[in-house]
Amino acid sequence: MADSTTTLTFIVLLGLGLCQGPWDQVQAGVVPKPSIWADPGPIITEGSSVTIWCQGSLQASAYSLYKENGSEPWETRKPQNSSNKAGFLIGATTTSHAGLYQCAYYNTEDILSERSDSLLLVVTASKPQDYTVENLIRMGVAGLVLVVLGVLLFQARNDTRRTQDAAKM
């Protein structure tokens, strides 16, 4: 009986010890660090759109996005539909949008979380378009037009000779 009481006491104390860390953080006002990612991905072509997502806590009242370790937020958004994340849409990206981004959030007590890990957004140059097929089609049509014009000139020349030969007779 004493062994089961000791075991039960140990389990209860172990459970309380495991819960103490998160409880101490809540009491001390420590807010968990958010995560950050880009959709469709961190490497995008110039002119395409990208959404940078910041995910934190359900108690978040606002999310802020920072660029290049700036002290002021690049943009601040409210969480979407009572969720624990916010999206920052960049419509038509340019090379100026490339760089390091971090995010943080305010909880309902206006305590700012620490910043997320950095996200490196890479904006590549627009893919050069290959006009080879179109140019081959144009050259083929131009060659066909030249052949048709040559045939017409040849026929016109022969018709002129026949007319001259008929006039001599």
Tab-separated table of C-alpha atoms in Angstrom:
chain	number	residue	atom	x	y	z
A	1	MET	CA	0.000	0.000	0.000
A	2	ALA	CA	2.870	2.367	0.839
A	3	ASP	CA	4.457	1.651	-2.555
A	4	SER	CA	1.308	2.643	-4.453
A	5	THR	CA	0.985	5.847	-2.396
A	6	THR	CA	4.636	6.687	-3.076
A	7	THR	CA	4.197	5.987	-6.763
A	8	LEU	CA	1.031	8.100	-6.952
A	9	THR	CA	2.746	10.947	-5.074
A	10	PHE	CA	5.720	10.747	-7.457
A	11	ILE	CA	3.455	10.877	-10.536
A	12	VAL	CA	1.524	13.865	-9.182
A	13	LEU	CA	4.720	15.747	-8.319
A	14	LEU	CA	6.239	14.903	-11.706
A	15	GLY	CA	3.110	16.190	-13.467
A	16	LEU	CA	3.170	19.406	-11.454
A	17	GLY	CA	6.864	19.837	-12.216
A	18	LEU	CA	6.254	19.444	-15.960
A	19	CYS	CA	3.407	21.968	-15.841
A	20	GLN	CA	5.391	24.448	-13.795
A	21	GLY	CA	7.571	25.629	-16.721
A	22	PRO	CA	4.697	26.838	-18.936
A	23	TRP	CA	2.807	28.190	-15.900
A	24	ASP	CA	5.862	30.203	-14.792
A	25	GLN	CA	6.136	31.637	-18.314
A	26	VAL	CA	2.491	32.713	-18.293
A	27	GLN	CA	2.862	34.283	-14.852
A	28	ALA	CA	6.085	36.057	-15.849
A	29	GLY	CA	4.433	37.477	-18.991
A	30	VAL	CA	6.600	35.476	-21.383
A	31	VAL	CA	4.834	35.006	-24.703
A	32	PRO	CA	5.887	32.046	-26.903
A	33	LYS	CA	7.869	32.844	-30.044
A	34	PRO	CA	5.826	32.759	-33.287
A	35	SER	CA	6.678	30.854	-36.440
A	36	ILE	CA	6.982	32.380	-39.908
A	37	TRP	CA	6.754	30.964	-43.435
A	38	ALA	CA	6.021	32.031	-47.005
A	39	ASP	CA	3.343	30.637	-49.307
A	40	PRO	CA	3.919	29.397	-52.042
A	41	GLY	CA	7.538	29.389	-50.819
A	42	PRO	CA	10.482	31.624	-49.912
A	43	ILE	CA	11.889	31.679	-53.478
A	44	ILE	CA	9.609	33.465	-55.947
A	45	THR	CA	9.903	35.078	-59.360
A	46	GLU	CA	9.600	38.821	-59.761
A	47	GLY	CA	6.025	39.950	-60.387
A	48	SER	CA	4.384	36.992	-58.652
A	49	SER	CA	2.555	37.229	-55.335
A	50	VAL	CA	3.554	35.750	-52.002
A	51	THR	CA	1.915	35.624	-48.575
A	52	ILE	CA	4.107	35.716	-45.497
A	53	TRP	CA	2.367	33.935	-42.622
A	54	CYS	CA	2.964	34.501	-38.932
A	55	GLN	CA	1.556	31.981	-36.459
A	56	GLY	CA	1.491	32.531	-32.730
A	57	SER	CA	-1.064	32.130	-29.983
A	58	LEU	CA	-4.861	32.100	-29.923
A	59	GLN	CA	-4.557	35.011	-27.464
A	60	ALA	CA	-2.830	37.162	-30.131
A	61	SER	CA	-4.549	40.491	-30.745
A	62	ALA	CA	-2.239	41.712	-33.543
A	63	TYR	CA	0.668	40.432	-35.634
A	64	SER	CA	3.555	42.619	-36.838
A	65	LEU	CA	5.912	41.887	-39.722
A	66	TYR	CA	9.455	43.274	-39.620
A	67	LYS	CA	11.876	43.536	-42.542
A	68	GLU	CA	15.670	43.439	-42.241
A	69	ASN	CA	15.642	43.531	-38.415
A	70	GLY	CA	13.985	46.958	-38.443
A	71	SER	CA	12.791	48.445	-35.195
A	72	GLU	CA	9.463	49.549	-36.684
A	73	PRO	CA	6.959	47.028	-38.103
A	74	TRP	CA	6.738	46.869	-41.880
A	75	GLU	CA	3.035	46.039	-41.495
A	76	THR	CA	0.625	45.058	-38.691
A	77	ARG	CA	-2.455	42.861	-39.072
A	78	LYS	CA	-5.225	41.430	-36.943
A	79	PRO	CA	-5.499	37.626	-36.730
A	80	GLN	CA	-7.743	35.996	-39.327
A	81	ASN	CA	-11.155	34.775	-38.118
A	82	SER	CA	-10.215	34.116	-34.474
A	83	SER	CA	-7.251	31.993	-35.534
A	84	ASN	CA	-3.686	32.001	-34.310
A	85	LYS	CA	-2.123	33.380	-37.498
A	86	ALA	CA	-2.094	36.349	-39.853
A	87	GLY	CA	-1.107	36.599	-43.515
A	88	PHE	CA	0.790	39.486	-45.097
A	89	LEU	CA	0.171	39.545	-48.873
A	90	ILE	CA	2.720	41.047	-51.238
A	91	GLY	CA	0.865	41.370	-54.546
A	92	ALA	CA	3.431	41.950	-57.280
A	93	THR	CA	6.894	41.333	-55.885
A	94	THR	CA	9.977	43.244	-56.955
A	95	THR	CA	13.606	42.750	-56.003
A	96	SER	CA	13.103	45.360	-53.251
A	97	HIS	CA	10.841	42.856	-51.438
A	98	ALA	CA	13.720	40.377	-51.102
A	99	GLY	CA	15.365	40.119	-47.699
A	100	LEU	CA	14.986	38.867	-44.156
A	101	TYR	CA	11.582	38.982	-42.458
A	102	GLN	CA	10.584	38.331	-38.865
A	103	CYS	CA	7.266	38.568	-37.080
A	104	ALA	CA	5.965	39.034	-33.564
A	105	TYR	CA	2.547	39.355	-31.970
A	106	TYR	CA	0.830	41.161	-29.125
A	107	ASN	CA	-1.261	39.099	-26.751
A	108	THR	CA	-4.508	40.326	-25.214
A	109	GLU	CA	-2.527	41.961	-22.376
A	110	ASP	CA	-0.481	43.958	-24.959
A	111	ILE	CA	2.696	42.022	-24.217
A	112	LEU	CA	4.882	41.684	-27.323
A	113	SER	CA	6.290	38.234	-28.073
A	114	GLU	CA	9.893	37.749	-29.017
A	115	ARG	CA	10.488	37.814	-32.755
A	116	SER	CA	10.264	34.700	-34.866
A	117	ASP	CA	13.241	33.122	-36.535
A	118	SER	CA	14.222	34.938	-39.741
A	119	LEU	CA	12.667	34.080	-43.094
A	120	LEU	CA	14.824	34.792	-46.145
A	121	LEU	CA	12.623	35.853	-49.068
A	122	VAL	CA	14.395	35.526	-52.421
A	123	VAL	CA	12.966	37.281	-55.486
A	124	THR	CA	14.467	35.992	-58.732
A	125	ALA	CA	14.407	37.796	-62.074
A	126	SER	CA	11.514	37.077	-64.386
A	127	LYS	CA	12.048	34.004	-66.506
A	128	PRO	CA	13.128	35.096	-70.004
A	129	GLN	CA	10.640	33.916	-72.585
A	130	ASP	CA	11.848	31.651	-75.378
A	131	TYR	CA	10.602	32.851	-78.782
A	132	THR	CA	12.292	30.094	-80.832
A	133	VAL	CA	9.089	28.319	-81.897
A	134	GLU	CA	7.300	31.556	-82.745
A	135	ASN	CA	10.281	32.781	-84.787
A	136	LEU	CA	10.487	29.483	-86.716
A	137	ILE	CA	6.788	29.758	-87.593
A	138	ARG	CA	7.260	33.342	-88.805
A	139	MET	CA	10.253	32.379	-90.924
A	140	GLY	CA	8.349	29.444	-92.429
A	141	VAL	CA	5.405	31.675	-93.377
A	142	ALA	CA	7.786	34.273	-94.854
A	143	GLY	CA	9.500	31.560	-96.931
A	144	LEU	CA	6.135	30.281	-98.163
A	145	VAL	CA	5.112	33.806	-99.190
A	146	LEU	CA	8.383	34.187	-101.134
A	147	VAL	CA	7.813	30.889	-102.960
A	148	VAL	CA	4.241	31.922	-103.897
A	149	LEU	CA	5.488	35.303	-105.153
A	150	GLY	CA	8.210	33.563	-107.210
A	151	VAL	CA	5.641	31.250	-108.799
A	152	LEU	CA	3.390	34.211	-109.628
A	153	LEU	CA	6.296	36.121	-111.209
A	154	PHE	CA	7.299	33.070	-113.243
A	155	GLN	CA	3.720	32.635	-114.515
A	156	ALA	CA	3.432	36.340	-115.341
A	157	ARG	CA	6.704	36.186	-117.308
A	158	ASN	CA	5.559	33.121	-119.261
A	159	ASP	CA	2.179	34.703	-119.978
A	160	THR	CA	3.953	37.801	-121.323
A	161	ARG	CA	6.123	35.657	-123.657
A	162	ARG	CA	3.123	33.775	-124.957
A	163	THR	CA	1.334	37.016	-125.659
A	164	GLN	CA	4.417	38.346	-127.546
A	165	ASP	CA	4.831	35.088	-129.493
A	166	ALA	CA	1.147	35.102	-130.477
A	167	ALA	CA	1.482	38.706	-131.687
A	168	LYS	CA	4.453	37.783	-133.950
A	169	MET	CA	2.502	35.123	-135.783
